[in-house]
């Protein structure tokens, strides 16, 4: 449903655009600066030729390999990680629960 | 084991005694006096044995030298000169320590006293034993510190505290000159080796210094438009140190004030040992002095002048110890004169001077200890309140009179009858006559004769005012305990007999101090280098010259007896503030006021105050400026600390991006 | 065959989006989401390099990283809840007690 009372002047547009951008402009500029640095870095880096990669084209699935690795080479970090995860969860629950009174 | 191997114990034992007494003395009876006494007695025995060995064979000096670092060493050298000094210092120190057990018995902190005197003895012995000029300087400063501590022993008395400061600061002027001399000497010697010094060569050791005297004499510098030989410069700077330490004009002003300390300290440090360090220094470096044109002349003139100058002030002082202090200055002047006349008599001068030094140590220590005995018993040291003490304290009076006879040098020329002062002082005066004959300058001789008259005058004035006649005030008083009278008697024995018994041996013994297996100096060739002509016919002075000192001494005695004993001349008209000469003398030629009131207060204090204010303002301004800067910078910079995480994140990201760009740019450009 | 640079560019873009959100968003939850986004961009890089190198270690590492991201998210939300209880808001604008 169109309402004829609603109308925008150019100034309103500019103001609203300005109000939208004003708190964001610094973030935008910095983000773009960072992006440009990254893109330039990626684009101008001589990556190794693509012939050799990816090597396992036939077997696209790598779940098996990852599983093997986790339970062989990385079993200790894996266990430690489980403890970290558990304690983080306990900590989170403790913090989020707050006092019993509330 | 040969006793020579124990030489290192001589200074070490008193140093150990210092530590023990300092920490344990409070728990022991009489402040632990037994520790330093035992230590110094052992040192004395070792020194005596070494001296006796050396006497039999003066060429075989005791010398140990150890590398300290680079081209410097520490070492022990006991040649005849050091040996007699060692024996004298340990003996006098031992007697004074024994005496002090009685004298300091009423004091609150005897352990501190004994610790400090032990430290003093150790440093003095170290000074004498040094085989190099640097070690000598270190010990020289140490004895200065001990002197400061002991003058200010009763530091709760403002006069003692300020006297200690004055002594320390005045001698400091001399010390700085001495140090400058060492620095110049070191620089010259270092240059002579072209900076390459072989192992085992220690360039500040005396043998090394003496070996380079001719080269030092050849070096010339232009100072204030005058061509001056380096050897003269160095020796004059050394002599500056000696002037400060030995209380020669014009740096003598501290010595009379130093009497604020305990009397025993005055006896030990400011009469017998420390003040002679300056004389010892000149004697030790005598080969340098005699090779230096005009240095010995300065020594002779200044010594003679000091002897006379101090004597004139001695005759008007009313304080028992002050008279003795001026007497000490006067006698030190004689010792310096004795060295100075080396310009005419060569190495024998060292013998005369050191002989007088040793004899002076005995009789001056005795005089001070007697004075201390009187003060201890009577409680005052104003002579005007004393009189007739001889009746109360016969032993003290007798020893004091013996000491006075030794001081004035009573004896019959041409015989071996005489007090010890007679043999040494008259030898110096006779050499001064030779000096006049050789150089044509009679001023030192005239001064020394005049000073001899004054010596006799002031010391017998003291005797008559103190011991003779009737008591002027009601002072109780009693003879001092045996611990005090026994050292007095021993010293009196030495004052009476030492000179007569040893005079010939002593002079030859000490005069040979520069010919041995450590150094071998040809003094007469060095004298030629310095442009001095040594007299050839010593000992053939006219009869009148030999009798002259005795005549003036007797004249002084007679005058003193007439004026102060019989009182046939009324002194009241002379002794008044209206008499300009008396006023001048009593005010010590206004030199003290000049130094203290004008120089110290006006120039130094006000100058420093002004400079200090200016610097203060400058610093104030600078500090305020910095603080304002910091405050303002902080005020504006803290706006960035918004406390919002996102702002920080933004800053971090910006920073990283810019850093990457910067690194890239730098790498591309370079 | 997709060149590696494209993957990396994608990761960079995702990362930048997260970055932008981190710097501009006021709500704590949104900021946390942005952080997750950045983490995942990093994971993407890990997987890409791992895949192109033929070494599975990087992918295992990405798995660990995801687990740690879960921890981080849990703790982060717990902290936000605590803040909410204290201040009745989770707007990061108002949390500036570390200010001067």
Coordinates of C-alpha atoms in Angstrom, one line a residue, chain B residues 65-643:
Chain B
X65 CA 106.3 -6.7 45.9
X66 CA 103.1 -8.2 44.6
X67 CA 101.3 -7.3 41.4
X68 CA 98.1 -5.5 42.1
X69 CA 96.8 -4.9 38.6
X70 CA 98.3 -3.8 35.3
X71 CA 101.4 -1.7 36.0
X72 CA 100.6 -1.2 39.7
X73 CA 101.7 -3.2 42.7
X74 CA 101.4 -3.4 46.4
X75 CA 104.5 -4.1 48.3
X76 CA 106.5 -3.8 51.5
X77 CA 109.8 -2.0 51.7
X78 CA 111.8 -1.8 54.9
X79 CA 114.9 0.2 54.3
X80 CA 116.7 2.1 57.1
X81 CA 114.4 5.1 56.7
X82 CA 111.3 2.9 57.0
X83 CA 112.7 0.8 59.7
X84 CA 113.4 3.6 62.1
X85 CA 110.0 5.1 61.4
X86 CA 108.3 1.8 62.0
X87 CA 110.1 1.2 65.3
X88 CA 109.3 4.8 66.5
X89 CA 105.7 4.6 65.4
X90 CA 105.0 1.3 67.0
X91 CA 106.8 2.2 70.2
X92 CA 105.1 5.6 70.6
X93 CA 101.8 4.1 69.7
X94 CA 102.3 1.3 72.1
X95 CA 103.1 3.6 75.0
X96 CA 100.3 5.9 74.2
X97 CA 97.8 3.0 74.0
X98 CA 99.0 1.9 77.5
X99 CA 98.7 5.5 78.7
X100 CA 95.2 5.8 77.2
X101 CA 93.9 2.9 79.3
X102 CA 94.3 5.3 82.2
X103 CA 93.4 8.5 80.4
X104 CA 90.3 7.2 78.7
X105 CA 89.0 5.3 81.7
X106 CA 86.3 7.9 82.3
X107 CA 85.2 8.1 78.7
X108 CA 81.9 6.8 77.5
X109 CA 83.2 5.0 74.3
X110 CA 86.7 3.7 75.0
X111 CA 86.2 0.9 72.5
X112 CA 85.6 3.3 69.6
X113 CA 88.7 5.2 70.7
X114 CA 90.9 2.2 70.8
X115 CA 89.5 0.9 67.5
X116 CA 90.2 4.2 65.8
X117 CA 93.7 4.5 67.2
X118 CA 94.4 1.0 66.1
X119 CA 93.2 1.8 62.6
X120 CA 95.3 4.9 62.6
X121 CA 98.4 2.9 63.6
X122 CA 97.7 0.3 60.9
X123 CA 97.4 3.0 58.2
X124 CA 100.5 4.9 59.4
X125 CA 102.5 1.7 59.4
X126 CA 101.1 0.9 55.9
X127 CA 102.2 4.4 54.8
X128 CA 105.7 3.8 56.0
X129 CA 106.0 0.4 54.6
X130 CA 104.8 1.3 51.1
X131 CA 107.2 0.6 48.3
X132 CA 105.2 2.6 45.8
X133 CA 103.8 6.1 45.8
X134 CA 100.2 5.0 45.2
X135 CA 100.0 2.7 48.2
X136 CA 101.6 5.5 50.2
X137 CA 98.9 7.8 49.0
X138 CA 96.1 5.4 49.9
X139 CA 97.5 5.1 53.5
X140 CA 98.1 8.8 53.5
X141 CA 94.4 9.3 53.0
X142 CA 93.5 6.7 55.6
X143 CA 95.5 8.4 58.3
X144 CA 93.7 11.6 57.3
X145 CA 90.4 9.9 57.8
X146 CA 91.5 8.5 61.2
X147 CA 92.7 12.0 62.1
X148 CA 89.3 13.4 61.2
X149 CA 87.6 10.7 63.3
X150 CA 89.8 11.2 66.3
X151 CA 89.8 15.0 66.3
X152 CA 86.0 14.7 66.3
X153 CA 86.0 12.0 68.8
X154 CA 83.9 14.1 71.1
X155 CA 81.7 15.0 68.2
X156 CA 78.9 16.2 70.5
X157 CA 81.1 19.2 71.2
X158 CA 80.5 21.7 68.3
X159 CA 84.1 22.9 68.5
X160 CA 85.5 19.4 68.1
X161 CA 83.2 18.7 65.2
X162 CA 84.2 21.8 63.4
X163 CA 87.9 21.3 64.2
X164 CA 87.7 17.9 62.6
X165 CA 86.1 19.3 59.5
X166 CA 88.7 22.0 59.4
X167 CA 91.5 19.6 59.7
X168 CA 90.1 17.3 57.0
X169 CA 89.4 20.1 54.6
X170 CA 92.7 21.9 55.1
X171 CA 94.8 18.8 54.6
X172 CA 92.6 18.0 51.6
X173 CA 94.2 21.0 49.8
X174 CA 97.6 19.3 50.3
X175 CA 96.2 15.9 49.4
X176 CA 94.9 17.1 46.1
X177 CA 98.3 18.6 45.2
X178 CA 99.9 15.3 46.2
X179 CA 97.5 13.4 44.0
X180 CA 98.1 15.8 41.1
X181 CA 101.8 15.2 41.5
X182 CA 101.2 11.4 41.3
X183 CA 99.1 11.8 38.2
X184 CA 101.7 14.0 36.5
X185 CA 104.4 11.5 37.5
X186 CA 102.4 8.6 36.2
X187 CA 101.7 10.3 32.9
X188 CA 105.3 11.1 32.4
X189 CA 106.6 7.6 33.2
X190 CA 103.9 6.1 31.1
X191 CA 105.0 8.2 28.2
X192 CA 108.6 7.2 28.8
X193 CA 107.6 3.6 28.3
X194 CA 105.6 4.6 25.2
X195 CA 102.7 3.0 26.8
X196 CA 104.2 -0.5 26.6
X197 CA 105.1 -1.7 30.1
X198 CA 106.7 -5.0 30.4
X199 CA 105.5 -7.6 32.9
X200 CA 107.0 -7.2 36.4
X201 CA 107.7 -3.5 35.9
X202 CA 105.6 -1.4 38.3
X203 CA 106.0 2.2 37.2
X204 CA 104.9 3.8 40.5
X205 CA 107.4 1.8 42.6
X206 CA 110.1 3.9 44.0
X207 CA 113.0 2.1 42.3
X208 CA 111.3 2.7 39.0
X209 CA 110.6 6.3 39.7
X210 CA 114.1 7.0 40.9
X211 CA 115.6 5.3 37.9
X212 CA 113.8 7.8 35.7
X213 CA 114.8 10.9 37.5
X214 CA 117.2 12.2 34.8
X215 CA 114.6 11.8 32.1
X216 CA 112.0 13.5 34.3
X217 CA 114.5 16.4 34.8
X218 CA 114.9 16.7 31.1
X219 CA 111.2 17.2 30.5
X220 CA 110.1 20.8 30.5
X221 CA 106.7 22.4 30.6
X222 CA 105.7 25.9 30.1
X223 CA 103.5 27.0 33.1
X224 CA 102.4 30.6 33.3
X225 CA 105.2 31.7 31.1
X226 CA 107.9 29.9 33.1
X227 CA 109.9 27.0 31.8
X228 CA 109.6 24.5 34.6
X229 CA 111.2 21.1 34.8
X230 CA 108.7 18.2 35.4
X231 CA 110.8 17.0 38.3
X232 CA 110.4 20.3 40.0
X233 CA 106.7 20.4 39.3
X234 CA 106.2 16.9 40.7
X235 CA 108.3 17.5 43.8
X236 CA 106.7 20.8 44.5
X237 CA 103.3 19.1 44.2
X238 CA 104.4 16.4 46.6
X239 CA 105.7 19.1 48.9
X240 CA 102.3 20.6 48.7
X241 CA 100.9 17.4 50.1
X242 CA 103.5 17.5 52.8
X243 CA 102.7 21.1 53.7
X244 CA 99.1 20.1 54.2
X245 CA 99.8 17.0 56.3
X246 CA 102.8 18.4 58.2
X247 CA 101.1 21.7 59.1
X248 CA 103.6 24.0 57.3
X249 CA 102.7 27.5 56.5
X250 CA 100.2 28.4 55.1
X251 CA 98.2 25.2 55.7
X252 CA 99.1 24.9 59.4
X253 CA 95.8 26.4 60.6
X254 CA 94.2 23.0 61.3
X255 CA 96.9 21.7 63.7
X256 CA 96.2 24.0 66.7
X257 CA 92.5 23.3 66.3
X258 CA 93.1 19.6 66.2
X259 CA 93.8 19.8 69.9
X260 CA 90.1 19.5 70.4
X261 CA 90.5 15.7 70.4
X262 CA 91.6 13.7 73.4
X263 CA 95.1 14.7 74.5
X264 CA 96.4 11.2 73.7
X265 CA 95.3 11.7 70.1
X266 CA 97.1 14.9 70.0
X267 CA 100.2 13.2 71.2
X268 CA 99.9 10.2 68.9
X269 CA 98.7 11.7 65.7
X270 CA 99.2 15.5 65.8
X271 CA 102.6 15.5 67.4
X272 CA 104.4 12.2 67.0
X273 CA 103.3 10.3 63.9
X274 CA 100.8 11.5 61.4
X275 CA 102.1 15.0 61.0
X276 CA 105.5 13.6 60.3
X277 CA 104.1 11.8 57.3
X278 CA 104.8 14.9 55.2
X279 CA 108.4 14.9 56.3
X280 CA 108.6 11.2 55.7
X281 CA 107.2 11.7 52.2
X282 CA 109.8 14.3 51.4
X283 CA 112.5 12.1 52.9
X284 CA 111.3 9.1 50.9
X285 CA 111.4 10.9 47.6
X286 CA 114.5 12.8 48.6
X287 CA 116.4 11.7 45.4
X288 CA 113.7 13.4 43.4
X289 CA 113.9 16.6 45.5
X290 CA 117.6 16.9 45.2
X291 CA 117.5 16.4 41.5
X292 CA 114.9 19.1 41.1
X293 CA 116.3 22.7 40.8
X294 CA 114.9 25.0 43.4
X295 CA 112.5 22.4 45.0
X296 CA 114.8 21.9 48.0
X297 CA 115.2 25.7 48.3
X298 CA 111.5 26.0 48.7
X299 CA 111.5 23.3 51.3
X300 CA 114.3 25.0 53.2
X301 CA 112.8 28.4 53.1
X302 CA 109.3 27.3 54.0
X303 CA 110.5 25.1 56.7
X304 CA 112.6 27.8 58.3
X305 CA 109.9 30.3 58.0
X306 CA 107.3 28.0 59.5
X307 CA 109.7 27.2 62.4
X308 CA 109.9 31.0 63.2
X309 CA 106.4 31.8 62.4
X310 CA 104.8 29.2 64.6
X311 CA 107.3 30.0 67.4
X312 CA 106.1 33.6 67.6
X313 CA 102.5 32.4 68.0
X314 CA 103.5 29.8 70.6
X315 CA 104.7 32.5 73.0
X316 CA 101.3 34.2 73.4
X317 CA 99.0 31.2 73.7
X318 CA 97.4 30.5 77.1
X319 CA 96.1 27.1 76.3
X320 CA 98.5 24.3 77.4
X321 CA 97.8 22.2 74.3
X322 CA 97.8 25.1 71.9
X323 CA 101.4 26.1 72.9
X324 CA 102.4 22.5 72.3
X325 CA 100.6 22.5 68.9
X326 CA 102.5 25.6 67.8
X327 CA 105.6 24.0 69.1
X328 CA 104.9 21.0 66.9
X329 CA 104.4 23.2 63.8
X330 CA 107.7 24.9 64.6
X331 CA 109.5 21.6 65.0
X332 CA 108.0 20.3 61.8
X333 CA 109.4 23.4 60.2
X334 CA 112.8 22.4 61.6
X335 CA 112.4 18.9 60.0
X336 CA 111.5 20.4 56.7
X337 CA 114.5 22.8 57.0
X338 CA 116.6 19.7 57.8
X339 CA 115.6 18.2 54.5
X340 CA 115.9 21.4 52.6
X341 CA 119.5 21.9 53.7
X342 CA 120.1 18.7 51.7
X343 CA 120.9 21.2 49.0
X344 CA 124.2 21.7 50.9
X345 CA 124.8 18.4 52.7
X346 CA 123.3 15.8 50.4
X347 CA 121.9 12.6 51.8
X348 CA 123.0 13.3 55.3
X349 CA 120.1 15.8 55.4
X350 CA 117.7 12.8 55.5
X351 CA 119.5 11.5 58.5
X352 CA 119.4 14.8 60.3
X353 CA 115.8 15.4 59.6
X354 CA 114.6 11.9 60.4
X355 CA 116.7 11.9 63.5
X356 CA 114.9 15.1 64.6
X357 CA 111.6 13.5 63.6
X358 CA 112.3 10.5 65.9
X359 CA 113.5 12.5 68.8
X360 CA 110.7 15.0 68.4
X361 CA 108.2 12.1 68.4
X362 CA 109.6 11.0 71.8
X363 CA 109.7 14.4 73.5
X364 CA 106.6 15.8 71.9
X365 CA 104.6 12.8 72.7
X366 CA 106.0 13.1 76.2
X367 CA 105.1 16.8 76.4
X368 CA 101.5 16.1 75.3
X369 CA 101.1 13.1 77.6
X370 CA 102.3 15.2 80.5
X371 CA 99.9 17.9 79.5
X372 CA 97.3 15.3 79.3
X373 CA 98.2 14.0 82.7
X374 CA 97.8 17.6 84.1
X375 CA 94.5 18.1 82.3
X376 CA 93.3 14.7 83.4
X377 CA 94.1 15.5 87.0
X378 CA 93.2 19.2 87.1
X379 CA 90.5 19.4 84.6
X380 CA 91.6 22.6 82.8
X381 CA 94.1 23.5 80.2
X382 CA 94.2 27.2 80.6
X383 CA 97.7 28.0 81.9
X384 CA 96.5 31.1 83.6
X385 CA 94.5 29.0 86.0
X386 CA 97.3 26.6 86.8
X387 CA 100.6 27.1 88.7
X388 CA 102.5 25.0 91.2
X389 CA 101.4 21.8 89.7
X390 CA 104.9 20.4 90.4
X391 CA 104.1 19.9 94.0
X392 CA 101.0 17.8 93.3
X393 CA 102.3 15.8 90.4
X394 CA 106.1 15.4 90.8
X395 CA 106.5 12.6 88.2
X396 CA 104.6 14.5 85.6
X397 CA 106.5 17.7 86.3
X398 CA 109.9 15.9 86.2
X399 CA 109.1 14.2 82.9
X400 CA 107.8 17.4 81.5
X401 CA 110.9 19.3 82.4
X402 CA 113.0 16.6 80.8
X403 CA 110.9 16.8 77.6
X404 CA 111.3 20.6 77.6
X405 CA 115.1 20.3 77.9
X406 CA 115.0 17.9 75.0
X407 CA 112.8 20.3 73.0
X408 CA 115.1 23.2 73.5
X409 CA 118.2 21.0 72.8
X410 CA 120.2 21.4 75.9
X411 CA 123.6 19.9 75.7
X412 CA 127.3 20.6 75.5
X413 CA 128.7 20.8 71.9
X414 CA 131.6 18.6 71.1
X415 CA 130.7 16.0 73.7
X416 CA 128.1 13.3 73.9
X417 CA 126.4 14.9 76.8
X418 CA 123.0 16.3 75.9
X419 CA 119.3 15.6 75.5
X420 CA 118.1 14.0 72.3
X421 CA 116.8 17.3 70.9
X422 CA 120.3 18.7 71.2
X423 CA 121.8 16.3 68.8
X424 CA 119.2 16.5 66.1
X425 CA 118.2 20.1 66.2
X426 CA 121.7 21.5 66.5
X427 CA 122.7 19.3 63.6
X428 CA 120.0 20.8 61.5
X429 CA 121.0 24.4 62.6
X430 CA 124.6 23.6 61.8
X431 CA 123.6 22.3 58.4
X432 CA 121.6 25.4 57.9
X433 CA 124.8 27.3 58.5
X434 CA 126.5 25.1 55.9
X435 CA 123.6 25.8 53.6
X436 CA 124.2 29.5 54.1
X437 CA 127.9 29.1 53.4
X438 CA 127.3 27.1 50.2
X439 CA 124.4 29.0 48.7
X440 CA 125.1 32.4 50.2
X441 CA 121.6 32.6 51.6
X442 CA 121.6 33.1 55.3
X443 CA 117.9 33.5 55.8
X444 CA 117.2 29.8 56.9
X445 CA 120.0 29.9 59.4
X446 CA 118.8 33.2 60.8
X447 CA 115.3 32.0 61.1
X448 CA 116.3 28.7 62.7
X449 CA 118.4 30.5 65.3
X450 CA 115.5 32.9 66.1
X451 CA 113.1 30.0 66.3
X452 CA 115.4 28.3 68.7
X453 CA 115.2 31.3 71.0
X454 CA 111.4 31.3 70.7
X455 CA 111.2 27.6 71.3
X456 CA 113.1 27.9 74.6
X457 CA 111.0 31.0 75.5
X458 CA 107.5 29.4 75.0
X459 CA 108.3 26.1 76.5
X460 CA 109.8 27.5 79.6
X461 CA 107.0 30.0 79.9
X462 CA 104.7 27.0 79.9
X463 CA 106.8 25.2 82.5
X464 CA 107.0 28.2 84.8
X465 CA 103.3 29.1 84.4
X466 CA 102.1 25.6 85.0
X467 CA 104.4 23.9 87.4
X468 CA 106.1 26.8 89.3
X469 CA 104.9 29.1 91.9
X470 CA 101.6 29.1 93.7
X471 CA 98.3 27.7 92.4
X472 CA 96.3 30.6 90.8
X473 CA 93.0 28.8 91.3
X474 CA 91.7 26.1 93.5
X475 CA 92.0 23.0 91.5
X476 CA 92.2 19.7 93.4
X477 CA 94.5 17.3 91.5
X478 CA 96.5 14.2 92.2
X479 CA 99.3 12.3 90.5
X480 CA 98.1 10.1 87.7
X481 CA 97.8 6.3 87.9
X482 CA 100.7 4.0 87.1
X483 CA 99.3 3.2 83.6
X484 CA 100.0 6.8 82.8
X485 CA 103.2 7.5 84.6
X486 CA 105.0 4.4 83.4
X487 CA 104.8 5.4 79.7
X488 CA 105.8 8.9 80.7
X489 CA 108.9 7.6 82.4
X490 CA 109.8 5.4 79.4
X491 CA 109.4 8.3 77.0
X492 CA 111.4 10.6 79.3
X493 CA 114.2 8.1 79.2
X494 CA 114.1 8.1 75.5
X495 CA 113.9 11.9 75.3
X496 CA 116.9 12.1 77.6
X497 CA 119.2 9.5 76.3
X498 CA 118.2 8.3 72.8
X499 CA 119.9 11.2 71.0
X500 CA 123.2 10.9 72.8
X501 CA 123.4 7.1 72.5
X502 CA 122.5 6.8 68.9
X503 CA 123.4 10.0 67.2
X504 CA 126.4 8.8 65.1
X505 CA 125.0 5.4 64.2
X506 CA 121.6 6.8 63.4
X507 CA 122.7 9.4 61.0
X508 CA 125.0 7.1 59.0
X509 CA 122.3 4.4 59.1
X510 CA 119.5 6.5 57.7
X511 CA 121.7 8.4 55.3
X512 CA 122.4 5.1 53.6
X513 CA 118.8 4.6 52.9
X514 CA 119.2 5.2 49.2
X515 CA 122.1 2.8 48.7
X516 CA 121.0 -0.8 49.0
X517 CA 119.8 -3.7 47.0
X518 CA 116.5 -2.0 46.2
X519 CA 117.6 1.4 45.0
X520 CA 121.1 2.6 44.4
X521 CA 121.2 6.3 44.1
X522 CA 124.2 8.5 43.7
X523 CA 123.0 11.5 45.6
X524 CA 125.9 13.8 44.6
X525 CA 125.4 13.2 40.9
X526 CA 121.7 13.9 41.4
X527 CA 122.6 17.1 43.2
X528 CA 124.6 18.2 40.2
X529 CA 121.5 17.5 38.1
X530 CA 119.5 19.8 40.4
X531 CA 122.3 22.4 40.3
X532 CA 123.3 22.1 43.9
X533 CA 126.9 22.2 45.2
X534 CA 127.4 20.0 48.2
X535 CA 129.6 21.3 50.9
X536 CA 132.7 19.2 51.3
X537 CA 133.9 20.0 54.7
X538 CA 130.9 19.2 56.9
X539 CA 131.6 19.3 60.7
X540 CA 134.1 22.0 60.6
X541 CA 131.8 24.9 61.5
X542 CA 133.3 27.6 63.7
X543 CA 132.9 27.0 67.5
X544 CA 130.5 29.9 67.9
X545 CA 128.1 28.3 65.4
X546 CA 128.1 25.1 67.4
X547 CA 127.5 27.0 70.6
X548 CA 125.0 29.4 69.2
X549 CA 121.8 27.2 69.6
X550 CA 122.7 26.5 73.2
X551 CA 123.3 30.1 73.9
X552 CA 120.0 31.2 72.6
X553 CA 118.2 28.4 74.3
X554 CA 119.7 29.4 77.6
X555 CA 118.9 33.0 76.9
X556 CA 115.3 31.9 76.3
X557 CA 115.3 30.0 79.6
X558 CA 116.7 33.0 81.5
X559 CA 114.1 35.4 80.0
X560 CA 111.3 33.0 80.8
X561 CA 112.6 32.6 84.3
X562 CA 112.9 36.4 84.8
X563 CA 109.5 37.1 83.4
X564 CA 107.4 34.2 84.5
X565 CA 109.4 32.8 87.4
X566 CA 110.5 35.8 89.3
X567 CA 108.1 38.2 87.6
X568 CA 110.6 41.1 87.7
X569 CA 109.0 42.5 84.5
X570 CA 105.4 43.4 84.6
X571 CA 103.9 41.8 81.6
X572 CA 100.5 43.3 82.0
X573 CA 101.3 46.3 79.8
X574 CA 102.6 44.1 77.1
X575 CA 99.9 41.4 77.4
X576 CA 97.0 43.5 76.5
X577 CA 94.7 43.9 73.6
X578 CA 96.1 47.4 73.1
X579 CA 99.5 46.2 72.2
X580 CA 99.4 45.7 68.4
X581 CA 102.1 43.1 68.3
X582 CA 100.5 41.0 71.0
X583 CA 97.2 41.4 69.3
X584 CA 98.6 40.3 66.0
X585 CA 100.2 37.3 67.5
X586 CA 97.3 36.4 69.7
X587 CA 95.0 36.5 66.7
X588 CA 97.5 34.3 64.9
X589 CA 98.4 36.9 62.3
X590 CA 94.7 37.0 61.4
X591 CA 95.5 34.2 59.0
X592 CA 92.9 32.0 60.7
X593 CA 90.3 34.7 60.4
X594 CA 91.3 35.3 56.8
X595 CA 90.9 31.6 56.0
X596 CA 87.8 31.0 58.0
X597 CA 85.8 34.2 58.0
X598 CA 86.8 35.7 54.7
X599 CA 87.7 32.8 52.5
X600 CA 85.4 30.0 53.8
X601 CA 82.4 32.1 54.8
X602 CA 82.5 34.9 52.3
X603 CA 83.9 33.3 49.2
X604 CA 83.1 29.6 49.5
X605 CA 79.8 29.7 51.4
X606 CA 78.3 32.7 49.6
X607 CA 79.7 31.7 46.3
X608 CA 78.3 28.3 46.6
X609 CA 75.1 29.7 47.9
X610 CA 74.8 31.9 44.9
X611 CA 75.7 29.2 42.5
X612 CA 73.4 26.8 44.3
X613 CA 70.5 29.2 44.0
X614 CA 71.1 29.8 40.3
X615 CA 71.4 26.1 39.7
X616 CA 68.4 25.4 41.8
X617 CA 66.3 27.8 39.8
X618 CA 67.5 26.3 36.6
X619 CA 66.6 22.9 37.8
X620 CA 63.3 24.0 39.2
X621 CA 62.4 25.5 35.9
X622 CA 63.5 22.4 34.0
X623 CA 61.7 20.1 36.3
X624 CA 58.5 22.1 36.2
X625 CA 58.7 22.3 32.4
X626 CA 59.1 18.6 32.2
X627 CA 56.2 17.9 34.6
X628 CA 54.0 20.3 32.7
X629 CA 54.9 18.7 29.4
X630 CA 54.2 15.3 30.8
X631 CA 50.9 16.4 32.3
X632 CA 49.7 18.0 29.1
X633 CA 50.9 15.2 26.9
X634 CA 49.1 12.7 29.2
X635 CA 46.0 14.8 29.3
X636 CA 45.7 14.8 25.5
X637 CA 47.0 11.3 24.9
X638 CA 44.6 9.7 27.4
X639 CA 41.7 10.6 25.1
X640 CA 42.7 7.6 23.1
X641 CA 42.1 5.3 26.0
X642 CA 38.4 5.1 25.5
X643 CA 38.1 1.8 27.3

